[in-house]
CSV table of C-alpha atoms in Angstrom, one decimal:
chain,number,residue,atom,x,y,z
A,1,UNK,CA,7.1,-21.1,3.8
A,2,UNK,CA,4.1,-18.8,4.3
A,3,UNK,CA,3.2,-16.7,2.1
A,4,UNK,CA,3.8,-13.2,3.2
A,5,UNK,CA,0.9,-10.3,2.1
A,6,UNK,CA,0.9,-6.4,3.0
A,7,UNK,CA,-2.3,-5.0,2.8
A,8,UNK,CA,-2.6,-1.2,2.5
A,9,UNK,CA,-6.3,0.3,3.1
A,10,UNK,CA,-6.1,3.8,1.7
A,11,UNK,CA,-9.8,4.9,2.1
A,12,UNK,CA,-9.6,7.4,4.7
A,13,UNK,CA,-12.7,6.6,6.4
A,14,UNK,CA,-12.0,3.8,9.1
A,15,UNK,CA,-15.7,2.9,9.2
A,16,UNK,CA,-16.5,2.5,5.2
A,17,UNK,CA,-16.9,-0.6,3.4
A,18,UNK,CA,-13.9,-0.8,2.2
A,19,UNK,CA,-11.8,-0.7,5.4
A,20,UNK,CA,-14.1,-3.5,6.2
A,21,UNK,CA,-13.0,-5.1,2.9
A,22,UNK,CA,-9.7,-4.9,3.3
A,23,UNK,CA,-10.4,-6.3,7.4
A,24,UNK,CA,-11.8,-9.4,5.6
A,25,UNK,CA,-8.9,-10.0,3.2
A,26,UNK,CA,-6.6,-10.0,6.0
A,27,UNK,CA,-9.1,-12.3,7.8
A,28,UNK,CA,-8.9,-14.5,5.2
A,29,UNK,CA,-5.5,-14.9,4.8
A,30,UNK,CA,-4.4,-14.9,8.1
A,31,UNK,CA,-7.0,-18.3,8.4
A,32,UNK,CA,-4.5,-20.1,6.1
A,33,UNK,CA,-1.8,-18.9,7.9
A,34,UNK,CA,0.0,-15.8,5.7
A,35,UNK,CA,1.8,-13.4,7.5
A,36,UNK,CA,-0.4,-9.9,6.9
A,37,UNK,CA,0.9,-6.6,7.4
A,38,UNK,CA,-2.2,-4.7,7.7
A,39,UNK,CA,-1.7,-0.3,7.1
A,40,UNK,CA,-3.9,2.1,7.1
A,41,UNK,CA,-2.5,4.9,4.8
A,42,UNK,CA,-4.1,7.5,6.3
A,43,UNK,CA,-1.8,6.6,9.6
A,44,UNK,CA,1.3,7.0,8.0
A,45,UNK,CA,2.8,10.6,8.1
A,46,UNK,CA,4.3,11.9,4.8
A,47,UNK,CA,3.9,14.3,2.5
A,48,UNK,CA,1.8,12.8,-0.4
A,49,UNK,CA,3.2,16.0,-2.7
A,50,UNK,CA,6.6,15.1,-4.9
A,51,UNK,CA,8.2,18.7,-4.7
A,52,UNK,CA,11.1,18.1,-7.3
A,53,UNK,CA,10.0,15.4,-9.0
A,54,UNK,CA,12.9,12.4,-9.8
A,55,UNK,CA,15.8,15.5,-10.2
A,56,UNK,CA,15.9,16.0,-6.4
A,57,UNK,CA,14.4,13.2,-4.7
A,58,UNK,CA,13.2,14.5,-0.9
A,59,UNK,CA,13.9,12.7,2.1
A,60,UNK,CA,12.3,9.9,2.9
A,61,UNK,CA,9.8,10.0,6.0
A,62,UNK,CA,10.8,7.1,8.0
A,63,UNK,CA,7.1,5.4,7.7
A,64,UNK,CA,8.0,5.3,3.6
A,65,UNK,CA,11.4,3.7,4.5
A,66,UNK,CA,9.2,1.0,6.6
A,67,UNK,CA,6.9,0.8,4.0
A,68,UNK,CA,9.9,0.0,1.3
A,69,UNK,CA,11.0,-2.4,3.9
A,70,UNK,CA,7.7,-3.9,3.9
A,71,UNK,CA,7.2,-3.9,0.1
A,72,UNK,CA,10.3,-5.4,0.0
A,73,UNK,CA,10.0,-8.3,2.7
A,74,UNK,CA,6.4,-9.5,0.5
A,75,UNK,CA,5.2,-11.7,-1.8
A,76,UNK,CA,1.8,-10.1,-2.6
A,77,UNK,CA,0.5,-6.6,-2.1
A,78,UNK,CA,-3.1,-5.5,-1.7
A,79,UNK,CA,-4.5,-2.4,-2.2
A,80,UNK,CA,-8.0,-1.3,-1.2
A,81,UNK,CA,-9.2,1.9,-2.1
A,82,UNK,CA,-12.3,4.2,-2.8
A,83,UNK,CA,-12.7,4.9,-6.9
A,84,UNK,CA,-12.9,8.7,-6.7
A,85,UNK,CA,-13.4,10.7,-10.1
A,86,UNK,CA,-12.7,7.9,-12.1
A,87,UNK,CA,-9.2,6.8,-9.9
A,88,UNK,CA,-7.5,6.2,-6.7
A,89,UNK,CA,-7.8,8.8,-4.1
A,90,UNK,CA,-4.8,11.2,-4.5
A,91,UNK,CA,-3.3,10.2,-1.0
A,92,UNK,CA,-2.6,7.1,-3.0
A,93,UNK,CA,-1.0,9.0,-5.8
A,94,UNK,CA,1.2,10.5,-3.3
A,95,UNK,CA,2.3,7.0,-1.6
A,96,UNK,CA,3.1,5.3,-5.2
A,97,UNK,CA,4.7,8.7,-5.9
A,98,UNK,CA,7.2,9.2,-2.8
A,99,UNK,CA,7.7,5.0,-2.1
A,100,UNK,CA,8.0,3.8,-6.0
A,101,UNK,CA,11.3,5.4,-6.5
A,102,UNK,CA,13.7,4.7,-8.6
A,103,UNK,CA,16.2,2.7,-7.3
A,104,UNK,CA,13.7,0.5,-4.8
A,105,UNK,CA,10.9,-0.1,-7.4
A,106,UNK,CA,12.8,0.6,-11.2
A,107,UNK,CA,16.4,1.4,-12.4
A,108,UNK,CA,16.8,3.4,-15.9
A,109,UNK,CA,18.7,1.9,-18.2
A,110,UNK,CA,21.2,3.6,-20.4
A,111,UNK,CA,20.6,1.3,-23.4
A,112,UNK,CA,16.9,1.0,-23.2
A,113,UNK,CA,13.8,3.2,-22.8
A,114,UNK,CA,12.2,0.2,-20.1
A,115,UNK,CA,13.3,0.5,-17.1
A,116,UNK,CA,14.7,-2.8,-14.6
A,117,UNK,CA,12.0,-4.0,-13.0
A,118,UNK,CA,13.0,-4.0,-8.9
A,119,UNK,CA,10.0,-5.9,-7.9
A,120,UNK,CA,9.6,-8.8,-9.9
A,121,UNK,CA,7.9,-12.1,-8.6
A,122,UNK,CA,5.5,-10.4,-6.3
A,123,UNK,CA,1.6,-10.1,-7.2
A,124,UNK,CA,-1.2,-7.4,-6.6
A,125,UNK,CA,-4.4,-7.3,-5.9
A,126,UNK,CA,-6.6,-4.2,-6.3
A,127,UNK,CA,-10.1,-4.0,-4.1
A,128,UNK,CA,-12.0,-1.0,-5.4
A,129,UNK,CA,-15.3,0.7,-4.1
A,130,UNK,CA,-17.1,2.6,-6.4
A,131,UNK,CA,-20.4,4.6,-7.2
A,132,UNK,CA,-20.5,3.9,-10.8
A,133,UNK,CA,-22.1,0.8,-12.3
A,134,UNK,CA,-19.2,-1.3,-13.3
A,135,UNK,CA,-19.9,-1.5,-16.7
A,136,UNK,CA,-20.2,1.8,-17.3
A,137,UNK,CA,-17.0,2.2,-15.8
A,138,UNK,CA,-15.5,-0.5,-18.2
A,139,UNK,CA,-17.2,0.0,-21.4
A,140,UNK,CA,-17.7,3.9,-21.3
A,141,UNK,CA,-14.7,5.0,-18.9
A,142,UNK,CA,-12.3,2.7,-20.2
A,143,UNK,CA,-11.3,2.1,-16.4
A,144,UNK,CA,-8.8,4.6,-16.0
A,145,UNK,CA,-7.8,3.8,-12.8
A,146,UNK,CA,-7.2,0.2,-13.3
A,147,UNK,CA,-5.1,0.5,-16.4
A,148,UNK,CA,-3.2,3.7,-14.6
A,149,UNK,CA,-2.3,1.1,-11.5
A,150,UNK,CA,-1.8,-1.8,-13.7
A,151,UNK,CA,0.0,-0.8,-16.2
A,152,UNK,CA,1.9,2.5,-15.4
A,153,UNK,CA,3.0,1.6,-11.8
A,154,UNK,CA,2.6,-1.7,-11.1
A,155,UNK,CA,3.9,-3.7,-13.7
A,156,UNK,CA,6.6,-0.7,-14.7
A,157,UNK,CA,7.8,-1.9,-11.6
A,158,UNK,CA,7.5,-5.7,-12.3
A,159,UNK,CA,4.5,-6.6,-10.1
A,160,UNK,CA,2.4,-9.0,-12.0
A,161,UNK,CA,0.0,-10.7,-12.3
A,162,UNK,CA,-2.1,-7.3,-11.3
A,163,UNK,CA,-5.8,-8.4,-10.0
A,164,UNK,CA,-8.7,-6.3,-9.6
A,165,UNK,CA,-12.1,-6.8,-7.6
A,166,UNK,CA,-14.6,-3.8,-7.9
A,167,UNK,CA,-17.5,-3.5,-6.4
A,168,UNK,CA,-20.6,-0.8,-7.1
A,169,UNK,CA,-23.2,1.1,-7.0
A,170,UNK,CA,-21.9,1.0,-2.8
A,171,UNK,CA,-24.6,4.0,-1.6
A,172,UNK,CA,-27.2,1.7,-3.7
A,173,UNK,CA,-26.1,-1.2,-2.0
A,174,UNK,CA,-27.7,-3.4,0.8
A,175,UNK,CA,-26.7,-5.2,4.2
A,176,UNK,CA,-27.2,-8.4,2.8
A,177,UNK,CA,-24.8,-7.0,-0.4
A,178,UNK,CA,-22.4,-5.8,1.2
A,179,UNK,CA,-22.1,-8.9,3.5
A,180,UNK,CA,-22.1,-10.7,0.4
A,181,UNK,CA,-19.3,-8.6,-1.3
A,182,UNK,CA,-17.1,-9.0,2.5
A,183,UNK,CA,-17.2,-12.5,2.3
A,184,UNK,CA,-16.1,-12.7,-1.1
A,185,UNK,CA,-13.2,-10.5,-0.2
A,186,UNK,CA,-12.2,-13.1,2.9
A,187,UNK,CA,-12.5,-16.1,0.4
A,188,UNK,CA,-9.8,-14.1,-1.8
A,189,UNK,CA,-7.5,-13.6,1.5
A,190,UNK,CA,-8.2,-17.5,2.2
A,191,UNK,CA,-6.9,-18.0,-1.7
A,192,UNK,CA,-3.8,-15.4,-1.6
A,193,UNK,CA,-4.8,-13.9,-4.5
């Protein structure tokens, strides 16, 4: 069976490098025949804002119920995204916020303070543009945003392993670079990881 990915570009700007990115993942993998989903976030219409937190959960939109559907209906999820102050751009905050529910991605349990993991067996990979040197990012940052996707949504969840790819300084960055860093990105499409 092919393998089946969902790609999700949440940079905002349809002409940055990293709408191109995720373009070339999906490129990639559709060359060894996955099934891709490709979405741009900014397409989708719902409010990013959790008014009542998990107490009284708000409608669903029904572009989050086809996004469930589609998280659901994966194996592999990619997420390519701008590294704003240190994280993901808050229209992605929003997404993870309203789709991640409990109930689709995590159950409480009674007798223990972890949760049931909804999405086990599916993978993640994270593409991140940034602005920052990625060392600095590692070794003085910590990488925030990593951990905070890794850790506190994505494998709360059950999603693992959780990949990441950054690249930066992107304003510094050449042509010949950035064709360098799309090419890598297809080759990870053409691997499915």
């Amino acid at each position: 069976m092919d393998k089946r990915i969902l790609i999700i570009n949440a940079n905002p700007d349809k002409e940055s490098l990293g709408h191109a990115l995720a373009q070339a993942y999906k490129t990639g993998a559709e060359s060894v025949h996955a099934r891709v989903k490709f979405v741009n976030l900014i397409d989708l219409d719902f409010d990013p804002v959790m008014r009542s937190g998990f107490k009284n959960l708000q409608q669903l939109e029904p572009d989050l119920i086809m996004m469930q559907q589609e998280i659901n209906a994966v194996d592999h999820l990619v997420f390519v995204y701008p590294n704003w102050w240190g994280t993901y751009p808050a229209l992605l905050k929003g997404f993870f916020d309203r789709v991640f529910l409990p109930g689709f991605a995590f159950e409480y349990q009674d007798k223990s303070p972890f949760p049931k993991q909804l999405l086990k067996g599916k993978t993640a990979r994270m593409i991140v543009t940034m602005d920052t040197p990625g060392w600095y990012y590692s070794l003085i940052y910590r990488s925030p945003g990593h951990h905070s996707i890794e850790k506190c949504i994505m494998n709360y969840c059950g999603i693992s392993p959780v990949r990441f790819t950054s690249f930066g300084i992107v304003r510094k960055a050449s042509e010949p670079k950035r064709e360098a860093w799309i090419k890598s990105v297809s080759e990870l499409g053409r691997k499915m990881i």
